[in-house]
Amino acid sequence: MRLSQMLLVTLREDPALGEIPSHKLLVRAGYIRRVGSGIYAYLPLMWRVLQKVSRIVREEMNATGAQECLLPQVQPAELWQESGRWDTYTQAEGIMFALQDRKGRELGLGPTHEEVITAIARDLIRSYRQLPTHLYQIQTKFRDEIRPRFGLMRGREFIMKDGYSFHTDEESLRQTYADMYRAYSNILRRCGLQFRAVEADSGAIGGSGSTEFMVLADAGEDEILYTEDGRYAANVEKAVSLPTDAVESPFKIYEKRETPGTETIEKLCKFLNCSPTQVVKNVLYEATFDNGVRVLVLVSLRGDQEVNEVKLQNELTDLAPCYKGHTLLSLAIPDADAQAQWFRQALPLGYIAPDLSDEIIRPEKQVSPKFLRLADQTAVDLKNFVTGANESGYHVVGANWGQEFTLSERVVDVRKAQGGDRAPHDPSQTLQTARGIEIGHIFQLGTKYSTAMGATYTNEQGEEKPLVMGCYGVGVSRLAQAAVEQSYDKNGIIWPIAIAPYHAIVVIPNLNDSKQVAVAEQLYADLNAAGIETLLDDRSERAGVKFKDADLIGIPLRIVTGRALQAGKVEVVLRATLTATEIALEQVVPTLKNWIEAVP
Ligand code: ATP
Ligand code: MG
C-alpha cells in the first residue's frame, strides 16, 4: 500500500477524549475514529490488525476441532425470556439494547449468544453420538455499557470471538475447557502479550468454574491477586484469602459507652483506642429481586474488612427463591431518599448493631418486613467485640455472639480479599496485587441454559438428559488495543510483529531524488512479493514528518532509501529499539525475512 493513496490522517497532539495511552495513540495514529459514545470506526490500519488477531484466534480455535459459524445479532426476546435473562439484561444490568419491530415484537441486539446457540442445539442435537461439539463465531457484539470508555477497551459495539461447546457430561466439558485454556494461552502468546490466567467470578452468565485471561497493564480495570509461588491467581471479585489475625479485645466486660462523633471505624478506633479488628461493623444494602420484592440486607463483618459486592450479589442470587424470585435484579446502598422511604425513623448511621430492629422497616407490600442478616466469617470469629448500640453517639464494647447478640444463621464469605492477606493454600504466601485487562473468559456453564430452555439429548441408555455446556469468549477488539497498552513509547505505538498492520515501511526521504525513488519502488515490490507486508511512504512530505508518522503508527521495520544508497545500502530501523543498521540492497529481503520468521 502506498501512503499517498491511503486515508491516513495522523494528529500531532493527543486527542482531547483520549483517556489512556493506547486510546490516545490509536486515535492519533489514525487507527480508530470515534463516531459516538463507545462506538468507533476501525480505519484501514486497525482493520488489518483486527484481521490478524482474528486469524490467530481462528487458527487456534480450529486446531481444537471447534467449527466457525455466524449467528444472528438481532435476537427475539422470547429466547431470552426462556432462559430468564431478558429482565436482568434489559432492566437490571441494562446491558442489552432492546427494540421493537414494526409489529411490536420485542428484540434485542446480541450482547452474547448463549440463548441463540442453545435454541439451535435444542433443535439439532438429538443423540449422544453428536457430542461433543463446539461452534464459535467472530462477530460484533452490542452492550449498552454504563460507562463506555478507553476507546476499544469498553465499547458499546465491539468484536468478540465467542464459542459454545456441548457435552454429554462434566468430564467431557472439562476436557474442552482445558483445550480452551491452552488455546487462549496460545492466542495471547502469539499476539505478543504478557498475561495471567486467573480464577474468575461467573457473574450473570452463571455456571461453575471460570477462568479469565488478563493482560497485565496499569490501566487495566480489573484487580488481580496472586502469590509469588505461581499457585494462586484470582480476580479480586472472586479471590479468597485468610484475613490477618484479629488483635485480642481489651474489653472484657459488656457495656454501652458514649462515643460521640464516631460514625466511621477510624474515628471509633481512635476514640476507644482499639483496633478495627475488634469491631463488628454492619453495612446496609437494598436488594431487589426480579419479582419486584425488595429486601433490606444487613451484613456484619470485621471492622477492617470491606464487602465484596460481587460475592454478596452471588449470595443474594442464591437466596432469591426464599423471596419467591428467580434472581437478583439489583443491589444498592440505600441513599438518604431510599432510607426515608424504607424506614419509619432516621437510621443511627455509623452506630448500627447486628440486631437493628425489624420494627423500623415501614410496612409495604413489596418490601420484606424483616432484615436479611448475613454474618461474614470474620465477624463470627470475634470475641468481646465493639459494635453499634443502635443509637447515635453510642457503641457497645465487650459483646459476644450467643450472649448479647444472636448470630445470624447465614454465615457467608462476602469479604473482599486484599493484597497483603495470607493465601489459603499456603499461609506463608501473601497475596500480591496487579492490574489487568480482561481479554478472554472461559466458563463451565453446566446445564443452566439447557435446562431452562429444554435442550436435551438421548444418552446410550436411551434416557433424555440436558446438554452440558461450556462457553468461551475473547475480546478481539479489546485485545488489539491491549497490545498497544503494553507496548508503546513516547514516539508512538510499537506493534508486536504478529499483529502489526504491516511488517515494514519503506520511506523515501526526498521524492525529488530519482535514485531514492527507484530503489524504494523496487524494494517495495520485492518485499511484498516475498510475503513481507510493506507500506511505501511516497507522500510529498518532509522526511522528518515521514519518520515521525512511521514511529507513531508503529510499523516494526522501517527502511530508508537515504544517504546510505551511495554505498549500495539502505538504513533499516527497528521500531522497538529505534536501532539503525545499514544493509546492502540485495540483502534486504532475505535479512528482513529472517528477522520476521525469528519472532516466535
Ligand atoms: P467486563 O467484565 O470487562 O465487562 P465481561 O466479563 O462482561 O467483561 P464477557 O461476557 O466475559 O465480558 O465477554 C468476553 C470478552 O469480551 C471479555 O473477556 C472482553 O475481552 C470482551 N468484552 C466484554 N465487554 C466488552 C466491551 N464493552 N468492549 C470491548 N470488549 C469487551
Ligand atoms: Mg468476563
XYZ file of C-alpha atoms and ligand atoms in Angstrom:
632
model
C 0.000 0.000 0.000
C 1.162 3.494 -0.878
C 0.695 6.117 1.785
C -0.027 8.651 -0.947
C -3.200 6.691 -1.705
C -4.179 5.831 1.821
C -6.609 7.730 4.008
C -4.090 8.195 6.779
C -4.592 11.231 8.973
C -2.302 11.419 11.984
C -2.529 14.003 14.743
C 0.441 15.788 16.285
C -1.374 16.356 19.573
C -3.166 13.980 21.887
C -6.908 13.954 21.249
C -8.992 15.617 23.960
C -11.021 12.481 24.636
C -8.186 10.010 24.971
C -8.069 8.626 28.499
C -5.274 6.056 28.490
C -2.148 5.857 26.325
C -3.420 3.137 23.972
C -6.641 5.040 23.314
C -4.806 8.295 22.592
C -2.290 6.564 20.370
C -4.838 4.662 18.284
C -6.736 7.888 17.641
C -3.591 9.947 16.985
C -2.093 7.361 14.669
C -5.240 7.178 12.579
C -6.350 3.658 13.538
C -9.750 4.449 15.001
C -12.270 7.266 14.903
C -14.970 7.859 17.493
C -18.454 8.025 15.964
C -20.468 8.126 19.196
C -20.129 7.145 22.834
C -18.469 3.718 22.853
C -18.856 3.485 19.073
C -15.769 3.505 16.874
C -14.878 3.146 13.225
C -11.992 0.769 12.579
C -9.955 2.548 9.881
C -7.910 0.508 7.377
C -4.800 0.085 9.555
C -6.931 -1.026 12.512
C -8.933 -3.396 10.373
C -5.740 -5.138 9.319
C -4.716 -5.533 12.968
C -8.139 -6.932 13.829
C -7.968 -9.362 10.929
C -4.575 -10.570 12.083
C -5.834 -11.104 15.618
C -8.895 -12.883 14.216
C -6.700 -15.112 12.108
C -4.656 -16.206 15.109
C -7.869 -16.798 17.042
C -9.276 -18.886 14.151
C -6.137 -20.960 13.797
C -6.050 -21.789 17.485
C -9.775 -22.493 17.673
C -9.773 -24.684 14.554
C -6.801 -26.611 15.943
C -9.007 -27.753 18.842
C -11.681 -29.031 16.476
C -14.109 -26.157 17.030
C -16.059 -25.043 13.951
C -16.730 -21.491 12.856
C -20.262 -20.268 12.175
C -22.110 -16.951 12.261
C -25.169 -16.394 14.428
C -27.741 -13.574 14.161
C -27.166 -10.331 16.005
C -30.847 -9.498 16.190
C -32.402 -11.847 18.707
C -36.054 -12.421 19.646
C -36.930 -11.541 23.252
C -38.689 -14.915 23.672
C -35.373 -16.753 23.686
C -34.113 -14.541 26.495
C -37.384 -14.926 28.355
C -36.975 -18.693 28.183
C -33.553 -18.525 29.800
C -34.839 -15.990 32.322
C -32.294 -13.353 31.316
C -34.481 -10.851 29.437
C -35.304 -8.834 32.555
C -31.804 -8.945 34.011
C -30.216 -7.904 30.728
C -32.699 -5.243 29.700
C -33.553 -3.842 33.152
C -31.168 -4.769 35.944
C -27.820 -4.709 34.187
C -29.468 -2.854 31.330
C -26.673 -4.002 29.092
C -28.854 -5.201 26.243
C -30.073 -2.835 23.547
C -33.740 -3.751 23.239
C -36.081 -2.622 20.486
C -39.451 -3.303 18.942
C -40.028 -4.218 15.357
C -42.863 -2.716 13.268
C -45.240 -5.399 14.531
C -44.456 -4.507 18.137
C -42.417 -7.639 18.797
C -39.530 -7.248 21.171
C -35.980 -7.875 20.023
C -32.524 -7.401 21.443
C -29.117 -6.823 19.885
C -26.868 -9.694 20.917
C -24.578 -8.932 23.858
C -23.715 -12.655 23.910
C -25.212 -15.766 22.287
C -25.980 -18.490 24.844
C -29.708 -18.277 24.137
C -29.404 -18.428 20.355
C -26.961 -21.321 20.359
C -28.951 -23.269 22.954
C -32.084 -22.911 20.842
C -30.161 -24.252 17.851
C -28.721 -27.124 19.864
C -32.216 -27.950 21.114
C -33.384 -28.319 17.513
C -30.382 -30.123 16.076
C -28.798 -32.268 18.772
C -30.702 -35.469 19.427
C -28.191 -38.106 20.424
C -25.005 -38.628 22.397
C -23.457 -39.645 19.057
C -23.444 -35.979 18.007
C -21.416 -34.971 21.090
C -19.160 -33.314 21.994
C -19.399 -30.463 19.525
C -18.161 -26.881 19.623
C -19.234 -23.907 17.490
C -17.694 -20.437 17.507
C -18.050 -17.148 15.698
C -16.191 -13.861 15.383
C -18.689 -11.057 15.353
C -19.751 -7.646 16.528
C -21.433 -7.614 19.931
C -23.613 -4.872 21.373
C -23.658 -3.878 25.016
C -25.107 -0.670 26.376
C -22.297 -0.270 28.910
C -22.955 2.166 31.782
C -19.544 3.715 31.275
C -18.159 3.157 27.811
C -14.573 4.328 27.905
C -10.963 3.882 26.949
C -11.703 3.531 23.238
C -11.998 -0.080 22.174
C -11.429 -1.342 25.720
C -15.032 -0.815 26.743
C -17.081 -0.130 23.670
C -20.806 -0.419 23.186
C -20.154 -2.120 19.869
C -17.110 -4.391 19.790
C -15.752 -7.545 18.217
C -15.781 -10.794 20.140
C -14.952 -14.387 19.419
C -17.498 -16.451 21.268
C -17.695 -20.224 21.293
C -20.117 -22.705 22.833
C -19.481 -26.389 23.445
C -21.979 -29.182 24.115
C -21.271 -32.378 26.014
C -22.804 -35.491 27.483
C -21.136 -34.966 30.852
C -18.927 -32.783 33.023
C -15.842 -34.819 32.245
C -16.114 -34.123 28.522
C -16.769 -30.449 29.305
C -13.627 -30.291 31.434
C -11.574 -31.646 28.534
C -12.787 -28.947 26.158
C -12.310 -26.355 28.897
C -8.692 -27.493 29.249
C -8.284 -27.301 25.437
C -9.645 -23.754 25.525
C -7.303 -22.845 28.349
C -4.395 -23.900 26.150
C -5.844 -22.282 23.021
C -6.345 -18.969 24.816
C -2.832 -19.084 26.232
C -1.517 -19.729 22.710
C -3.559 -16.873 21.260
C -2.219 -14.354 23.753
C 1.342 -15.600 23.477
C 1.237 -15.489 19.670
C -0.165 -11.951 19.786
C 2.915 -10.984 21.789
C 1.085 -10.216 25.046
C 2.075 -10.717 28.660
C -0.833 -12.206 30.544
C -2.001 -14.176 33.544
C -4.862 -16.691 33.772
C -6.934 -16.073 36.897
C -9.886 -17.668 38.694
C -12.956 -15.607 37.955
C -16.493 -14.959 39.070
C -19.114 -16.411 36.746
C -21.488 -13.447 37.092
C -24.852 -13.291 35.348
C -23.719 -15.811 32.732
C -23.851 -18.394 35.504
C -22.268 -21.797 35.859
C -19.490 -23.337 37.896
C -15.791 -22.856 37.045
C -14.435 -19.961 35.055
C -11.049 -18.506 34.189
C -10.212 -15.043 32.901
C -7.180 -14.239 30.806
C -5.783 -10.934 31.947
C -3.310 -8.856 30.000
C -1.177 -7.110 32.577
C -1.267 -3.323 32.384
C -1.545 -0.486 34.898
C -4.531 0.906 33.025
C -6.437 -2.368 33.496
C -9.871 -2.089 35.073
C -9.515 -5.364 36.962
C -7.526 -6.085 40.078
C -5.754 -9.419 40.282
C -4.465 -11.099 43.431
C -1.751 -13.711 43.074
C 1.005 -15.436 45.007
C 4.685 -15.420 44.110
C 4.783 -19.222 44.071
C 2.529 -19.122 40.996
C -0.038 -21.438 42.588
C -2.818 -18.926 43.065
C -4.185 -16.124 40.923
C -7.714 -14.759 41.008
C -9.746 -11.745 40.083
C -10.381 -9.735 43.270
C -14.115 -10.290 42.630
C -13.573 -13.978 43.240
C -10.427 -14.122 45.368
C -10.353 -15.793 48.765
C -7.747 -15.262 51.452
C -7.084 -15.633 55.122
C -7.641 -12.334 56.897
C -4.917 -11.001 59.133
C -5.309 -12.091 62.780
C -7.593 -10.015 64.961
C -5.967 -8.279 67.890
C -7.319 -9.625 71.191
C -10.024 -7.372 72.540
C -9.248 -5.414 75.735
C -12.977 -5.077 76.521
C -13.666 -7.948 78.881
C -16.925 -6.543 80.255
C -20.025 -5.791 78.214
C -21.131 -2.198 78.464
C -22.667 0.617 76.494
C -20.417 3.624 76.023
C -20.981 7.125 74.836
C -18.839 7.539 71.733
C -19.749 10.927 70.251
C -18.748 11.698 66.648
C -17.524 8.194 65.866
C -19.585 7.345 62.811
C -16.585 5.887 60.980
C -14.470 2.914 62.046
C -11.401 5.105 62.017
C -12.867 7.696 64.375
C -14.302 4.992 66.617
C -10.977 3.178 66.952
C -9.217 6.409 67.731
C -11.795 7.294 70.361
C -11.783 3.868 72.039
C -8.103 3.325 71.391
C -8.816 -0.072 69.877
C -8.093 -1.969 66.671
C -10.592 -2.168 63.782
C -10.170 -5.940 64.082
C -12.105 -5.738 67.380
C -15.146 -4.110 65.794
C -18.169 -5.702 64.128
C -19.409 -3.283 61.509
C -22.834 -3.566 59.970
C -23.398 -2.483 56.400
C -26.864 -1.916 54.966
C -27.871 -2.833 51.405
C -31.098 -2.837 49.481
C -31.654 -5.879 47.246
C -34.320 -6.008 44.558
C -35.397 -9.351 43.140
C -36.859 -9.999 39.699
C -40.405 -10.311 41.096
C -40.166 -6.767 42.473
C -39.634 -7.847 46.088
C -37.192 -5.648 47.990
C -35.169 -6.847 50.925
C -33.061 -4.796 53.303
C -29.826 -6.630 53.935
C -27.615 -6.131 56.958
C -24.108 -7.521 56.528
C -21.943 -7.883 59.640
C -18.194 -8.115 59.130
C -14.971 -7.273 60.902
C -14.200 -3.567 61.036
C -11.024 -3.705 58.953
C -12.727 -5.634 56.134
C -14.691 -4.460 53.100
C -17.703 -6.097 51.469
C -17.048 -7.758 48.122
C -20.256 -6.811 46.330
C -19.825 -9.485 43.678
C -19.760 -12.188 46.351
C -22.722 -10.551 48.077
C -24.679 -10.499 44.805
C -23.978 -14.196 44.349
C -25.237 -14.977 47.866
C -28.377 -12.947 47.255
C -28.971 -14.597 43.891
C -28.883 -17.958 45.672
C -31.401 -16.650 48.212
C -33.854 -15.377 45.552
C -36.153 -18.440 45.917
C -36.605 -17.590 49.627
C -38.287 -14.420 48.400
C -40.171 -16.216 45.636
C -37.941 -14.726 42.971
C -35.643 -16.318 40.410
C -32.788 -13.913 40.524
C -31.429 -10.694 41.921
C -32.163 -7.622 39.841
C -30.075 -5.060 41.678
C -28.103 -4.319 44.787
C -27.524 -0.840 46.170
C -26.559 1.021 49.307
C -29.746 2.975 50.086
C -29.236 6.722 49.841
C -30.983 9.266 52.071
C -34.149 9.254 49.934
C -34.352 5.480 49.939
C -33.812 5.391 53.697
C -36.621 7.874 54.232
C -38.823 5.650 52.097
C -37.984 2.304 53.753
C -37.665 3.255 57.410
C -40.033 4.751 59.957
C -37.277 6.735 61.604
C -33.818 8.044 60.811
C -31.189 5.297 60.947
C -28.414 5.630 63.538
C -25.849 5.554 60.713
C -22.401 4.629 61.958
C -23.919 3.204 65.148
C -25.918 0.283 63.780
C -25.760 -3.048 65.630
C -26.340 -6.539 64.172
C -29.733 -6.629 65.925
C -31.148 -3.412 64.436
C -34.880 -3.910 64.982
C -37.135 -5.064 62.145
C -39.768 -2.720 63.624
C -38.171 0.255 61.945
C -38.959 -1.104 58.475
C -42.032 0.645 57.149
C -44.634 -1.986 56.198
C -45.074 -2.056 52.449
C -46.456 -4.685 50.113
C -43.334 -5.446 48.126
C -40.850 -4.934 50.963
C -39.788 -7.804 53.194
C -40.767 -6.891 56.789
C -37.524 -8.338 58.133
C -33.872 -7.585 57.608
C -31.916 -10.295 55.903
C -28.993 -10.598 58.319
C -25.777 -12.013 56.942
C -22.654 -12.556 59.012
C -19.269 -12.772 57.396
C -16.942 -15.343 58.924
C -14.582 -12.550 60.071
C -17.334 -11.159 62.316
C -18.349 -14.600 63.586
C -14.831 -15.275 64.882
C -14.722 -12.191 67.132
C -14.978 -12.236 70.929
C -15.619 -9.288 73.262
C -16.181 -7.108 70.228
C -17.216 -3.496 69.773
C -20.303 -2.687 67.728
C -23.026 -0.070 67.418
C -25.711 0.457 70.071
C -28.444 1.351 67.529
C -28.363 4.859 68.947
C -26.431 7.795 67.512
C -23.343 8.581 69.571
C -23.237 5.210 71.360
C -21.453 1.896 70.896
C -21.252 -1.260 72.972
C -17.964 -2.957 73.909
C -17.174 -6.465 75.179
C -20.077 -8.006 73.242
C -20.302 -11.681 72.261
C -22.363 -13.791 69.891
C -24.742 -16.034 71.737
C -24.835 -13.577 74.623
C -25.757 -10.000 73.758
C -26.238 -10.748 70.060
C -27.788 -13.671 68.229
C -25.630 -14.886 65.403
C -27.358 -14.995 62.025
C -27.951 -18.484 60.654
C -26.477 -17.269 57.423
C -22.728 -17.211 57.800
C -21.195 -16.256 54.474
C -17.935 -15.270 52.820
C -18.576 -11.792 51.456
C -15.365 -10.070 52.425
C -13.021 -8.656 49.896
C -9.605 -10.296 49.758
C -6.809 -7.731 49.751
C -3.174 -7.537 48.859
C -1.153 -8.497 51.949
C -3.669 -11.142 53.094
C -2.334 -14.679 53.523
C -3.091 -17.305 50.892
C -5.292 -20.251 51.921
C -3.150 -22.830 50.083
C -0.027 -21.736 51.955
C -0.350 -19.128 54.712
C 3.322 -18.214 54.374
C 2.472 -16.704 50.978
C 0.916 -13.252 50.941
C -1.290 -12.041 48.124
C 0.277 -9.605 45.664
C -1.772 -7.267 43.520
C -1.564 -6.369 39.851
C -3.862 -4.694 37.369
C -5.165 -6.471 34.332
C -7.293 -6.070 31.231
C -9.743 -8.954 30.816
C -9.182 -10.284 27.316
C -10.680 -13.732 27.496
C -13.090 -15.586 29.719
C -13.869 -19.299 29.669
C -16.810 -20.810 31.574
C -18.068 -24.222 32.506
C -21.752 -23.429 32.195
C -23.093 -26.860 33.033
C -26.811 -27.332 32.366
C -28.089 -23.878 33.309
C -29.220 -22.877 29.809
C -30.053 -26.337 28.517
C -32.337 -26.993 31.496
C -34.000 -23.585 31.281
C -34.558 -23.934 27.532
C -35.197 -27.666 27.334
C -32.156 -28.558 25.227
C -31.684 -32.290 25.736
C -30.098 -35.327 24.099
C -30.645 -39.042 24.443
C -27.862 -40.976 26.139
C -26.664 -44.532 25.416
C -29.290 -45.923 27.752
C -32.000 -44.107 25.833
C -32.608 -41.553 28.612
C -33.210 -37.887 27.904
C -30.625 -35.623 29.567
C -29.908 -31.893 29.489
C -26.885 -30.910 27.390
C -23.813 -29.956 29.410
C -22.391 -26.690 28.079
C -19.269 -24.531 28.106
C -18.748 -21.051 26.677
C -15.600 -19.184 25.753
C -15.084 -15.535 24.787
C -12.194 -13.410 23.530
C -12.497 -9.655 23.136
C -10.850 -9.302 19.746
C -11.008 -5.514 19.534
C -10.094 -5.147 23.207
C -7.112 -7.450 22.675
C -5.827 -5.298 19.820
C -5.882 -2.181 21.977
C -4.429 -4.033 24.978
C -1.416 -4.877 22.813
C -0.810 -1.139 22.420
C -1.307 -0.537 26.135
C 1.520 -2.997 26.745
C 3.814 -1.730 24.048
C 4.439 1.913 23.194
C 6.952 4.683 23.814
C 6.916 8.468 23.625
C 7.065 8.311 19.826
C 4.082 6.067 19.373
C 2.885 2.500 19.079
C 5.236 -0.494 18.971
C 3.224 -3.352 17.465
C 4.208 -6.935 18.151
C 5.084 -8.180 14.672
C 2.390 -10.889 14.660
C -0.446 -8.366 14.731
C 1.177 -5.259 13.213
C -0.892 -3.965 10.290
C 2.225 -4.173 8.089
C 5.643 -5.648 8.766
C 7.688 -2.932 7.097
C 7.506 0.592 5.732
C 9.810 1.942 3.037
C 10.360 5.660 3.483
C 11.614 7.879 0.653
C 13.196 10.893 2.381
C 13.391 13.013 -0.787
C 10.925 12.466 -3.616
C 12.991 14.689 -5.938
C 15.886 12.233 -5.851
C 15.103 9.775 -8.633
C 17.567 7.197 -7.335
C 15.871 7.184 -3.920
C 12.507 6.764 -5.596
C 13.638 3.996 -7.937
C 15.296 1.937 -5.186
C 12.325 2.391 -2.874
C 9.872 1.290 -5.570
C 11.970 -1.790 -6.266
C 12.276 -2.724 -2.582
C 8.560 -2.130 -2.074
C 7.757 -4.540 -4.899
C 10.354 -7.135 -3.862
C 9.391 -7.132 -0.189
C 5.697 -7.560 -0.923
C 6.479 -10.264 -3.463
C 8.444 -12.084 -0.748
C 5.416 -12.010 1.543
C 6.659 -9.175 3.735
C 3.694 -6.857 4.079
C 5.143 -3.464 3.213
C 3.967 0.131 3.042
C 5.603 2.758 0.839
C 5.730 6.322 2.141
C 5.720 8.147 -1.167
C 3.932 11.247 0.121
C 5.357 14.642 -0.704
C 6.051 15.400 2.951
C 9.274 16.378 4.677
C 11.476 13.428 5.722
C 11.024 14.376 9.392
C 7.240 14.123 9.113
C 7.512 10.716 7.473
C 9.815 9.368 10.165
C 7.532 10.681 12.894
C 4.495 9.071 11.296
C 6.304 5.759 10.814
C 7.171 5.739 14.526
C 3.688 6.809 15.533
C 1.866 4.099 13.592
C 4.353 1.620 14.965
C 5.364 -0.489 11.941
C 8.076 -2.887 13.237
C 10.655 -2.281 10.460
C 11.435 0.984 8.705
C 13.611 1.047 5.564
C 15.042 4.387 4.486
C 16.426 4.952 0.990
C 18.660 7.839 2.060
C 22.377 8.661 2.231
C 23.496 5.009 2.550
C 22.446 4.470 -1.078
C 25.809 5.859 -2.209
C 27.380 2.713 -0.726
C 24.653 0.495 -2.201
C 22.890 0.221 1.149
C 19.708 1.268 2.934
C 19.135 2.068 6.567
C 16.850 -0.336 8.452
C 15.430 0.878 11.764
C 13.821 -1.435 14.308
C 10.793 0.353 15.742
C 11.002 -1.345 19.136
C 14.536 -0.192 19.926
C 14.962 2.550 17.316
C 18.329 0.991 16.443
C 19.528 1.500 12.862
C 21.571 -0.913 10.718
C 22.820 -0.406 7.163
C 22.064 -3.342 4.913
C 23.211 -3.976 1.328
C 20.339 -3.675 -1.115
C 20.395 -7.293 -2.237
C 20.400 -8.445 1.415
C 17.305 -6.513 2.466
C 14.677 -9.114 1.530
C 16.456 -12.171 2.999
C 17.528 -10.310 6.144
C 14.037 -8.999 6.871
C 12.529 -12.372 6.121
C 14.847 -13.948 8.686
C 14.031 -11.358 11.311
C 10.300 -11.736 10.860
C 10.420 -15.507 10.928
C 12.591 -15.470 14.037
C 9.741 -13.879 16.003
C 8.064 -16.699 17.947
P -16.156 -6.905 31.561
O -16.064 -7.546 32.926
O -14.889 -6.252 31.130
O -17.355 -6.045 31.399
P -17.422 -9.265 30.704
O -16.958 -10.181 31.758
O -18.772 -8.727 30.742
O -16.360 -8.088 30.546
P -17.617 -11.433 28.803
O -19.079 -11.523 28.750
O -16.843 -12.433 29.563
O -17.197 -9.966 29.289
O -17.105 -11.284 27.298
C -15.952 -11.928 26.765
C -14.878 -10.920 26.408
O -15.382 -9.847 25.608
C -14.278 -10.224 27.600
O -13.300 -11.045 28.193
C -13.688 -8.970 26.975
O -12.417 -9.235 26.426
C -14.637 -8.662 25.854
N -15.543 -7.544 26.190
C -16.572 -7.571 27.052
N -17.185 -6.396 27.107
C -16.526 -5.577 26.245
C -16.697 -4.218 25.844
N -17.670 -3.472 26.333
N -15.829 -3.708 24.927
C -14.845 -4.476 24.418
N -14.646 -5.755 24.755
C -15.477 -6.313 25.657
Mg -15.983 -11.821 31.681
